[in-house]
Short mmCIF file of C-alpha atoms in Angstrom, two decimals:
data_model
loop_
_atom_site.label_atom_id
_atom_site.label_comp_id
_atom_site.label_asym_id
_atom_site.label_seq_id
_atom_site.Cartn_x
_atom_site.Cartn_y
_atom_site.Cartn_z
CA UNK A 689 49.27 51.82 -35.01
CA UNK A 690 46.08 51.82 -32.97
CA UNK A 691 45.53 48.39 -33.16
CA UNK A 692 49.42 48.44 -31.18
CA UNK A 693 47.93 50.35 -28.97
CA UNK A 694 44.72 48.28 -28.35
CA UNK A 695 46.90 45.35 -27.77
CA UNK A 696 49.33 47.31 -25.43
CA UNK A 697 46.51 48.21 -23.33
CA UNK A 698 44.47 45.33 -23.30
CA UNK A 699 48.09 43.23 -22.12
CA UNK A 700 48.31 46.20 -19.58
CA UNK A 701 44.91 45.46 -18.38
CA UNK A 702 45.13 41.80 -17.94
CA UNK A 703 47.93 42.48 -16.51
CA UNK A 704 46.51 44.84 -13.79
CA UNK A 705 43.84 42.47 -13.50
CA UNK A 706 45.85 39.21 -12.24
CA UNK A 707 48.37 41.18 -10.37
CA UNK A 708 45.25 42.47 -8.36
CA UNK A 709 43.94 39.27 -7.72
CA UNK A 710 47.02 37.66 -6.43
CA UNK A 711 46.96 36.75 -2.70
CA UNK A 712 49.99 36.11 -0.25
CA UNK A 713 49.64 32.87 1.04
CA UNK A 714 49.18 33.33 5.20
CA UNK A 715 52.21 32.82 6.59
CA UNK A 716 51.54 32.14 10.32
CA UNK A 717 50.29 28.75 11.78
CA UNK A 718 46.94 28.63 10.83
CA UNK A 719 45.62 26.89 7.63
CA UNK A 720 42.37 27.43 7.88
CA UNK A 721 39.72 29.97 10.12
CA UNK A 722 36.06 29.58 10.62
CA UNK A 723 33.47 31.82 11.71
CA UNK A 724 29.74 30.04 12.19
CA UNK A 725 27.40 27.44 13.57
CA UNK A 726 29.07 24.39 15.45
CA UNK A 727 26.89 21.23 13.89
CA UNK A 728 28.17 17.91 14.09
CA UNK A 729 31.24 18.34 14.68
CA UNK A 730 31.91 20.84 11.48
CA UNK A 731 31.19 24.72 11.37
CA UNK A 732 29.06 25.77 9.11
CA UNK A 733 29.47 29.30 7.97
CA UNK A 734 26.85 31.36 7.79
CA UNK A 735 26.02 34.93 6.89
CA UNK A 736 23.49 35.32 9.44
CA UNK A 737 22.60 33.59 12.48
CA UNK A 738 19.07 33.82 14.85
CA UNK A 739 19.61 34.59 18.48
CA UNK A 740 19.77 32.11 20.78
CA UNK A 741 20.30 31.66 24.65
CA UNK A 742 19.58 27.81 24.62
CA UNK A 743 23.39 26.12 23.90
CA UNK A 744 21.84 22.86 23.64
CA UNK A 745 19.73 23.64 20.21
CA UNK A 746 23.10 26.14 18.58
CA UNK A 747 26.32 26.78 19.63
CA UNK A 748 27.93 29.45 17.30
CA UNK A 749 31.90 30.60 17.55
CA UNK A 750 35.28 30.44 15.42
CA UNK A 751 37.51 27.45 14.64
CA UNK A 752 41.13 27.99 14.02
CA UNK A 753 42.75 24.70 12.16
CA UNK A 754 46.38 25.00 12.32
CA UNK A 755 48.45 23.68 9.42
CA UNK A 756 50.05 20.99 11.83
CA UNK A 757 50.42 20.38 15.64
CA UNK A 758 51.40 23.80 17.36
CA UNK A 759 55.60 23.15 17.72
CA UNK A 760 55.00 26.51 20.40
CA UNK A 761 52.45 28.27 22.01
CA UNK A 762 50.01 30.80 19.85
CA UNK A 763 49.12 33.78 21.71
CA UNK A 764 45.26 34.31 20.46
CA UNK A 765 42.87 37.50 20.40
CA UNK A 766 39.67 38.45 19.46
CA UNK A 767 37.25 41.04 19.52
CA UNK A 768 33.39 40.89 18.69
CA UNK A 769 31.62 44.48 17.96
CA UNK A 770 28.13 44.80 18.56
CA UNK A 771 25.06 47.07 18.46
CA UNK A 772 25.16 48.44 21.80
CA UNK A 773 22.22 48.35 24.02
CA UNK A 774 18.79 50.02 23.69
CA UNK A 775 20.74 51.24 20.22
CA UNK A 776 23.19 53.63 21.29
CA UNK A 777 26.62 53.25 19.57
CA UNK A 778 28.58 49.76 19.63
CA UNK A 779 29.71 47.62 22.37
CA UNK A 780 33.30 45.67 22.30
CA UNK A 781 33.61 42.52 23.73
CA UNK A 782 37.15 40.95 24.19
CA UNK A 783 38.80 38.07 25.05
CA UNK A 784 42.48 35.83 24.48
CA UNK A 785 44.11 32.57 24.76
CA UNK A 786 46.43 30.97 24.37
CA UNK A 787 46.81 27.58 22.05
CA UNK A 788 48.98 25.04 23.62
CA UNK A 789 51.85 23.18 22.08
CA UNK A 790 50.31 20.33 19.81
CA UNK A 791 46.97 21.62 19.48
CA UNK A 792 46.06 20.85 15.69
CA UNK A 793 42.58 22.79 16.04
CA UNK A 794 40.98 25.49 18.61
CA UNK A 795 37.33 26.04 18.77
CA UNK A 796 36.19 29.01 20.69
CA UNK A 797 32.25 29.30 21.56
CA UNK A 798 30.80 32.44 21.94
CA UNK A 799 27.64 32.74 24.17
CA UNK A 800 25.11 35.05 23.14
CA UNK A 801 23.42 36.58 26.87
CA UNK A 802 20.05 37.68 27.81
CA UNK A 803 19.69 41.67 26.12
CA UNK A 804 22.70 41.06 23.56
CA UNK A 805 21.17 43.00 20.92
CA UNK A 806 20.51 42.26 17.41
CA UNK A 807 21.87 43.18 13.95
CA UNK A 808 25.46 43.31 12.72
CA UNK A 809 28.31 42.08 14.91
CA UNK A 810 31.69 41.91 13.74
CA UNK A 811 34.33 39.29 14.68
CA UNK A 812 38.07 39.60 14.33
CA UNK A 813 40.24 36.91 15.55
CA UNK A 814 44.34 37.46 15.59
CA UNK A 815 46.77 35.09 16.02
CA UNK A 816 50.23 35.57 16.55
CA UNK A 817 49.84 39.37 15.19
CA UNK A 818 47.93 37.64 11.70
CA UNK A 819 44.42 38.54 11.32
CA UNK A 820 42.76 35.50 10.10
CA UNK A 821 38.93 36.57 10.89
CA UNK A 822 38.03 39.84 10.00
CA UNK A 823 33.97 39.74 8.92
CA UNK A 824 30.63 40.48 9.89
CA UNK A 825 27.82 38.21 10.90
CA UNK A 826 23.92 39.50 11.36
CA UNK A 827 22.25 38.35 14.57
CA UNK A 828 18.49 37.86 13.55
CA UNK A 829 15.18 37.03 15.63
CA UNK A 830 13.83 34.21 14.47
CA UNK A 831 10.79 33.83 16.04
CA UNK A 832 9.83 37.72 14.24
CA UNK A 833 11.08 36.67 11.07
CA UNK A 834 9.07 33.20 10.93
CA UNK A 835 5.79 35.54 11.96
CA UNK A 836 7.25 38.46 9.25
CA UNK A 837 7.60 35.25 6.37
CA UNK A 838 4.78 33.03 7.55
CA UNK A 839 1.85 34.46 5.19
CA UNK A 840 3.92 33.94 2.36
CA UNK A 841 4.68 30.27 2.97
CA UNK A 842 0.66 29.92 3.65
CA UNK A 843 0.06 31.91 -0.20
CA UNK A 844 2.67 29.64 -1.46
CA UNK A 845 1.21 26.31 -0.49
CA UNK A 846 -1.99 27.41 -1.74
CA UNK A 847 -1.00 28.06 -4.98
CA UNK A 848 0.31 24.51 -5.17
#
């Protein structure tokens, strides 16, 4: 009898356990949606990203790839959350567009400015009423963290 019951419940789990991880397929137009660094001619995604105001050494932004041509418009939002400055609370940044008809893939930069802050912004893209970006990206110095690592790398050669 317990051993029935071990069974049941182990079936019940499993079953608990794929029904959990089952994801609708998106239904709206786009097939695939990156968040990251534009790099010859692909985005790479990345977790973080250093601040930068010079566009000619990183470009950073979404691409949206649509499953095929656009048949009709897609009306496009997004909204990037940010530390707000000197610290105090967040700042929301906003924008649209809209994707014209046969338009197989929309890139949208976004342009960091002089006293954008750093830390943890957040980017959510919609289109057509779908999220298809909803995550969170850190915005790092990288001039402070090369001085913050740079001992390290030193101790590390010399072990060599």
């Amino acid at each position: 009898m317990t051993s029935r019951r071990g069974v049941l419940l182990s079936c019940l789990a499993l079953g608990l356990l794929l029904a959990c991880d089952r994801r609708e397929p998106p239904r709206g137009p786009v097939e695939r949606a990156e968040l990251g660094v534009f790099f010859g001619g692909q985005v790479q995604e990345r977790k973080e990203i250093p601040f930068s105001l010079d566009r000619t050494k990183q470009t950073w932004g979404f691409r949206l790839t649509f499953r095929e041509p656009l048949r009709k418009t897609a009306e496009l939002a997004w909204e990037i959350d940010r530390p707000g400055p000197r610290g105090r609370g967040r700042a929301v940044e906003m924008g649209d567009a809209k994707v014209r008809v046969g338009q197989a893939v929309f890139d949208q930069e976004i342009v960091m400015k002089p006293g954008d802050p750093l830390g943890t912004w957040n980017v959510r893209v919609v289109v057509d009423g779908e999220v298809v970006i909803d995550r969170s990206l850190g915005v790092y110095d990288a001039a402070a963290r090369r001085r913050e690592q740079g001992p390290v790398l030193s101790r590390q050669k010399r072990k060599d």
